[in-house]
Amino acid sequence: MESLLHFARGPLFRLCFMIMLLGLARILFLDLWEAYRAYRKAGDKKMPWRLIVRRGLEWAFPMKRIWRNPQLYSFVSILFHIGLILVPVFLFAHIDLWKSAIGISWPALPFRWALWLTISTIVCAAVLLIERLSVKAIHSLSRGQDYFWLILLLFPFVTGFVCANLKIGAGLYQFLMLVHVLSGDVIFLLIPFTKMAHCVLAPFSQIIDALAWKFPPATDQDILETLNPNH
Amino acid sequence: MNRVHNTKIVLWLITGLAAAIALNRFVFGLGATTNLNDEVPWGFWIGFKLSWVALSAGGFVIGAIFYMMKREKFHSLVRIAILTAFLGYSAFIVSLIFDLGLPWNIWHMIIYWNPNSPLFEVGWCVMLYTTVLVLEFLPVPLENTSRYATVRAFLQKFRFPIVLLGIMLSTLHQSSLGTLFLIMPRRLFPLFYSHIIPIEFFISAIAGGLLMLAFETLALHWMYRRTLETDLVHVLCSVSVWILGLYFLVKIGDVALEGKLGLLLDGSWMSYLYIVEMLLTTVIPFVMFVMPKWCANRRVQWIGTSIGIVGVVLNRIDIGGFAMRDATLWYTPSWMEVVLSVGILSTAALVFLFIIETFHVWDIQPRDPEALSHTPPFFDRVSGTWLGSPKTSALTRHTLAFVISFAVGMALISGKRLHAEGIENVTVRPASGIDTLCINGNRDSQFVEFPHQAHIGWMRSGRISSVTIDSLHYVLGAGADSCIVCHHLDVPGEKLSNCWECHTSMYSEVDFFRHDWHASASGANLKCDDCHTPGETRTGRTARKCTACHPSYTFADTAGYGPNAYYIPSYVDAMHKLCVSCHTIESRVIKDKPNLALCSTCHRTGTPPGLRAGMKWDVSLPRFDNVVLPTPVRGIR
């Protein structure tokens, strides 16, 4: 068990984390590279930058949008995202691991905050899962990936919570820690290849969206020719 | 099967793996990446690199044949030869950045001249020749644009002097790379050492360069499925026959004239190495190419050129490392050295393929078959998605290969702790002596004497200044008891434990506390809350003190290191901290004694005469810097 744990948080962690880091950089690069090529080919080179920025900010800080969608879903989703980002990055134990491995550290969350954020993230994930299953509209839009990710993300949070806060024996602690680390590794490995890649792609989605409506010059003629047999 | 694409994927995979190791080398140093040491500072890296220079010799040879001797049939090879040479030299320079201990000082040789050093000459020649190669090759990429037409015209006008300069510089440094080894008659095994080693290097470089060009032509035709200009490969092979023959005669003649033929057949590992090298470099390719019928056979060309190239590479590796005196006792190249070297080569190969696909280097510019406009769109096999335009689809798959192999490289580079694992793990052996301790950390003649009994006397008599004692209590947090000042922690059941009992590793930090052992079922089997206060972040600060469970510990709660930290300093760091921190303070007070805070005061070279009698090896042997060679040298002399 101990050697497995060492492997999971040593070589396996480095493998998965590097695949996530470089994989995200790669898809971001490919995304922007294709966007650039689309822009170069476009007939109309005027980009609605103001609109892009406004819409981008609206999605990043959804103060208005929150009231348009089902409110519970919006709130829970936002809270879920906050916990999902803050807890793994700013947990003291994680920062300590980074510090001992490569010597860098950053300010940590206070213990109470981390505790309550973990609990809120677990609860939010459960609510989101129930919502996906029960609300018909959301259920019909969901793919297998969406359920899979909610369940997978629960693993490290639940095991981390139990390990950090409950009085358990050494054997159970190690087993749960192994599950914690392994599920974290799987998450890192899958992020760049699934919908989770939105963590780096989302800021650019408005630009891509705007570019999608730019066509190469004389596209309209080509479409006309294709659609109109008499042309 | 798309040969171009598959080759590129393989090259990207190797490049990714090498990139991870390159990162490792720059972050954690040469020690974490290579098996090189003070005895063998030039191992596989240098030898392998020297062979790149040799195999790039085609650039100046073809330049000479085409421009000087006006052999027009070599026209289609000139640009490829120059490009190969340019990339070979660039790869050499790039690999130097990884190899040099202080790579940011690489420019020093431009300013700080040492005309007595062969490396000075090599450095300047390589630098100048790479510039010449750039000037030779620059007209090719400039063909694509009309903007720099004047530059192009200028370079073409002065092509002849540039080529001439290139030939001169190549001749100079191809041979002076051999000159480097002239200063090591006692290090290089006699069979490999020769007074005419520069000439041997020069001749073998010409043969290697020609064979490399023939191999490249074969490989490019195979990759892009083009019909082979058999004639040209045939010509290259048949020219190289004469040079290989000459090389063989020079080598064997030299060995015979120097009276070393006996060594050739004495059945030692070095003699086998030499025989294998000679078979690969000269005998086998010579036999294959000397018969016109065989020489025109494509399969023979493939095999012959490959064997010849392997031979030249082996020759350089032998002379650069394996044939060094006793090198094999101390050194086998680490896999990271090999991968990083091969990775630089594969990066160069990728650049090569990019350049020949982008510019008019070959007589007919080849294209990646997938990038042709008439090929159908490529769908990914796993996800079933369209991977974009041909250019983007290739990029998508190549970058994925890079990412995956980079991550695999990162997983492989080291073990538990990223930066400590690569350091050689030297177990500390206790210091010898009773009243005066003899600390022999490196197991060489550089002892550090520590008058232990005298220190006790000085402590007790108050000869050590009160400022120091006070500071010591402050720094180490120890009580007034003078022993505890240094013996700040004891192993359970002991009193006044020795330093090496806890500081067990010479250079790396030691996991002294072993949290995993304390928390594991097979270890102390403790629950978290047994040590950590419930409801608080579980850190060292919120945990109980060691003395709560181990009352026998007389632990000084030192700053930085102590029961709060998992890791304690290495033996070297602990000793230095203990001695130097006192003596720095002491040296401010005492002015009429030697300054013991200076390294050289304790680290004297040479052995105390009394100790020399009992030494296991003879310290009067010839010494290379501070390395003392053990007397029983295996089989070589």
mmCIF file of C-alpha atoms in Angstrom, chain A residues 2 5-6 9-26 29-30 33-34 37 41 91-93 96 99-103 109-112 114-115 160-171 173-174 192-193, chain B residues 23 28 386-392 395-404 406-419 515-523 525-530 534-541 566-567:
data_model
loop_
_atom_site.group_PDB
_atom_site.id
_atom_site.type_symbol
_atom_site.label_atom_id
_atom_site.label_comp_id
_atom_site.label_asym_id
_atom_site.label_seq_id
_atom_site.Cartn_x
_atom_site.Cartn_y
_atom_site.Cartn_z
ATOM 1 C CA GLU A 2 2.758 2.383 1.016
ATOM 2 C CA LEU A 5 0.962 5.472 -2.531
ATOM 3 C CA HIS A 6 4.519 6.586 -3.218
ATOM 4 C CA ARG A 9 2.039 10.672 -5.742
ATOM 5 C CA GLY A 10 5.518 10.383 -7.288
ATOM 6 C CA PRO A 11 6.000 9.272 -10.898
ATOM 7 C CA LEU A 12 2.303 8.835 -11.677
ATOM 8 C CA PHE A 13 1.490 12.280 -10.347
ATOM 9 C CA ARG A 14 4.281 13.848 -12.400
ATOM 10 C CA LEU A 15 3.090 12.017 -15.511
ATOM 11 C CA CYS A 16 -0.554 13.058 -15.104
ATOM 12 C CA PHE A 17 0.206 16.585 -13.991
ATOM 13 C CA MET A 18 2.570 17.174 -16.895
ATOM 14 C CA ILE A 19 0.046 15.760 -19.358
ATOM 15 C CA MET A 20 -2.501 18.194 -17.934
ATOM 16 C CA LEU A 21 -0.153 21.168 -17.997
ATOM 17 C CA LEU A 22 1.298 20.618 -21.461
ATOM 18 C CA GLY A 23 -1.944 19.164 -22.806
ATOM 19 C CA LEU A 24 -3.820 22.326 -21.860
ATOM 20 C CA ALA A 25 -1.060 24.488 -23.316
ATOM 21 C CA ARG A 26 -1.248 22.369 -26.465
ATOM 22 C CA PHE A 29 -2.081 26.779 -28.804
ATOM 23 C CA LEU A 30 -3.943 24.717 -31.419
ATOM 24 C CA TRP A 33 -3.506 28.804 -34.132
ATOM 25 C CA GLU A 34 -6.686 27.727 -35.926
ATOM 26 C CA ARG A 37 -5.735 30.938 -39.599
ATOM 27 C CA LYS A 41 -8.695 33.710 -44.364
ATOM 28 C CA LEU A 91 -5.089 23.879 0.631
ATOM 29 C CA PHE A 92 -2.218 24.034 3.109
ATOM 30 C CA ALA A 93 -1.361 20.336 2.788
ATOM 31 C CA ASP A 96 3.288 21.963 1.698
ATOM 32 C CA LYS A 99 7.161 23.262 -1.108
ATOM 33 C CA SER A 100 8.887 20.081 -0.082
ATOM 34 C CA ALA A 101 9.090 18.858 -3.689
ATOM 35 C CA ILE A 102 10.262 21.894 -5.638
ATOM 36 C CA GLY A 103 10.543 24.605 -3.035
ATOM 37 C CA LEU A 109 -6.548 28.998 2.925
ATOM 38 C CA PRO A 110 -7.336 29.068 6.644
ATOM 39 C CA PHE A 111 -8.292 25.635 7.939
ATOM 40 C CA ARG A 112 -11.946 26.527 8.616
ATOM 41 C CA ALA A 114 -10.928 24.933 3.523
ATOM 42 C CA LEU A 115 -13.179 22.706 5.621
ATOM 43 C CA GLY A 160 -9.654 14.380 1.347
ATOM 44 C CA PHE A 161 -12.337 15.547 3.753
ATOM 45 C CA VAL A 162 -12.356 12.240 5.633
ATOM 46 C CA CYS A 163 -8.564 12.054 5.803
ATOM 47 C CA ALA A 164 -8.123 15.619 6.975
ATOM 48 C CA ASN A 165 -10.913 15.836 9.526
ATOM 49 C CA LEU A 166 -12.123 12.496 10.834
ATOM 50 C CA LYS A 167 -10.460 10.261 13.394
ATOM 51 C CA ILE A 168 -9.545 7.162 11.433
ATOM 52 C CA GLY A 169 -6.949 4.417 11.729
ATOM 53 C CA ALA A 170 -3.703 4.361 9.836
ATOM 54 C CA GLY A 171 -4.783 1.542 7.506
ATOM 55 C CA TYR A 173 -6.187 6.560 6.206
ATOM 56 C CA GLN A 174 -3.683 5.124 3.761
ATOM 57 C CA PRO A 192 -7.062 18.218 -21.501
ATOM 58 C CA PHE A 193 -8.984 15.580 -23.428
ATOM 59 C CA LEU B 23 14.523 20.451 -18.005
ATOM 60 C CA PHE B 28 18.705 19.877 -10.935
ATOM 61 C CA TRP B 386 -11.854 15.877 -37.872
ATOM 62 C CA LEU B 387 -8.387 17.061 -36.945
ATOM 63 C CA GLY B 388 -8.476 20.204 -39.039
ATOM 64 C CA SER B 389 -6.743 21.174 -42.232
ATOM 65 C CA PRO B 390 -3.833 18.902 -43.298
ATOM 66 C CA LYS B 391 -1.282 21.211 -41.713
ATOM 67 C CA THR B 392 -3.193 21.462 -38.440
ATOM 68 C CA LEU B 395 0.470 19.539 -35.840
ATOM 69 C CA THR B 396 -2.303 18.108 -33.648
ATOM 70 C CA ARG B 397 -0.829 14.627 -33.666
ATOM 71 C CA HIS B 398 2.797 15.704 -33.414
ATOM 72 C CA THR B 399 2.185 17.938 -30.414
ATOM 73 C CA LEU B 400 0.226 15.138 -28.735
ATOM 74 C CA ALA B 401 3.192 12.808 -29.205
ATOM 75 C CA PHE B 402 5.448 15.470 -27.696
ATOM 76 C CA VAL B 403 3.174 16.080 -24.699
ATOM 77 C CA ILE B 404 2.829 12.388 -23.885
ATOM 78 C CA PHE B 406 7.463 14.725 -22.198
ATOM 79 C CA ALA B 407 5.143 13.624 -19.394
ATOM 80 C CA VAL B 408 6.598 10.106 -19.479
ATOM 81 C CA GLY B 409 10.067 11.667 -19.255
ATOM 82 C CA MET B 410 9.007 13.696 -16.221
ATOM 83 C CA ALA B 411 7.648 10.543 -14.591
ATOM 84 C CA LEU B 412 10.884 8.681 -15.211
ATOM 85 C CA ILE B 413 13.459 11.255 -14.194
ATOM 86 C CA SER B 414 13.538 10.783 -10.445
ATOM 87 C CA GLY B 415 11.984 9.185 -7.456
ATOM 88 C CA LYS B 416 10.447 10.461 -4.272
ATOM 89 C CA ARG B 417 11.865 13.939 -4.085
ATOM 90 C CA LEU B 418 12.481 15.594 -7.367
ATOM 91 C CA HIS B 419 15.649 17.495 -6.575
ATOM 92 C CA HIS B 515 6.030 10.556 8.827
ATOM 93 C CA ASP B 516 4.855 7.699 6.615
ATOM 94 C CA TRP B 517 6.371 5.170 8.985
ATOM 95 C CA HIS B 518 4.689 6.814 11.966
ATOM 96 C CA ALA B 519 1.336 6.847 10.169
ATOM 97 C CA SER B 520 1.487 3.420 8.548
ATOM 98 C CA ALA B 521 -0.151 0.302 9.914
ATOM 99 C CA SER B 522 3.114 -1.593 9.626
ATOM 100 C CA GLY B 523 5.017 1.187 11.412
ATOM 101 C CA ASN B 525 0.336 2.703 13.534
ATOM 102 C CA LEU B 526 -0.684 6.086 14.922
ATOM 103 C CA LYS B 527 -3.932 7.855 14.127
ATOM 104 C CA CYS B 528 -3.684 11.430 12.870
ATOM 105 C CA ASP B 529 -5.209 12.838 16.033
ATOM 106 C CA ASP B 530 -2.685 10.999 18.191
ATOM 107 C CA PRO B 534 -8.114 17.958 16.080
ATOM 108 C CA GLY B 535 -9.855 20.802 14.245
ATOM 109 C CA GLU B 536 -6.696 22.450 13.033
ATOM 110 C CA THR B 537 -4.643 22.114 9.858
ATOM 111 C CA ARG B 538 -2.382 19.117 10.301
ATOM 112 C CA THR B 539 1.099 20.566 10.191
ATOM 113 C CA GLY B 540 4.274 20.178 12.137
ATOM 114 C CA ARG B 541 3.406 23.239 14.162
ATOM 115 C CA TYR B 566 10.652 16.137 8.188
ATOM 116 C CA TYR B 567 14.106 16.591 6.726
#
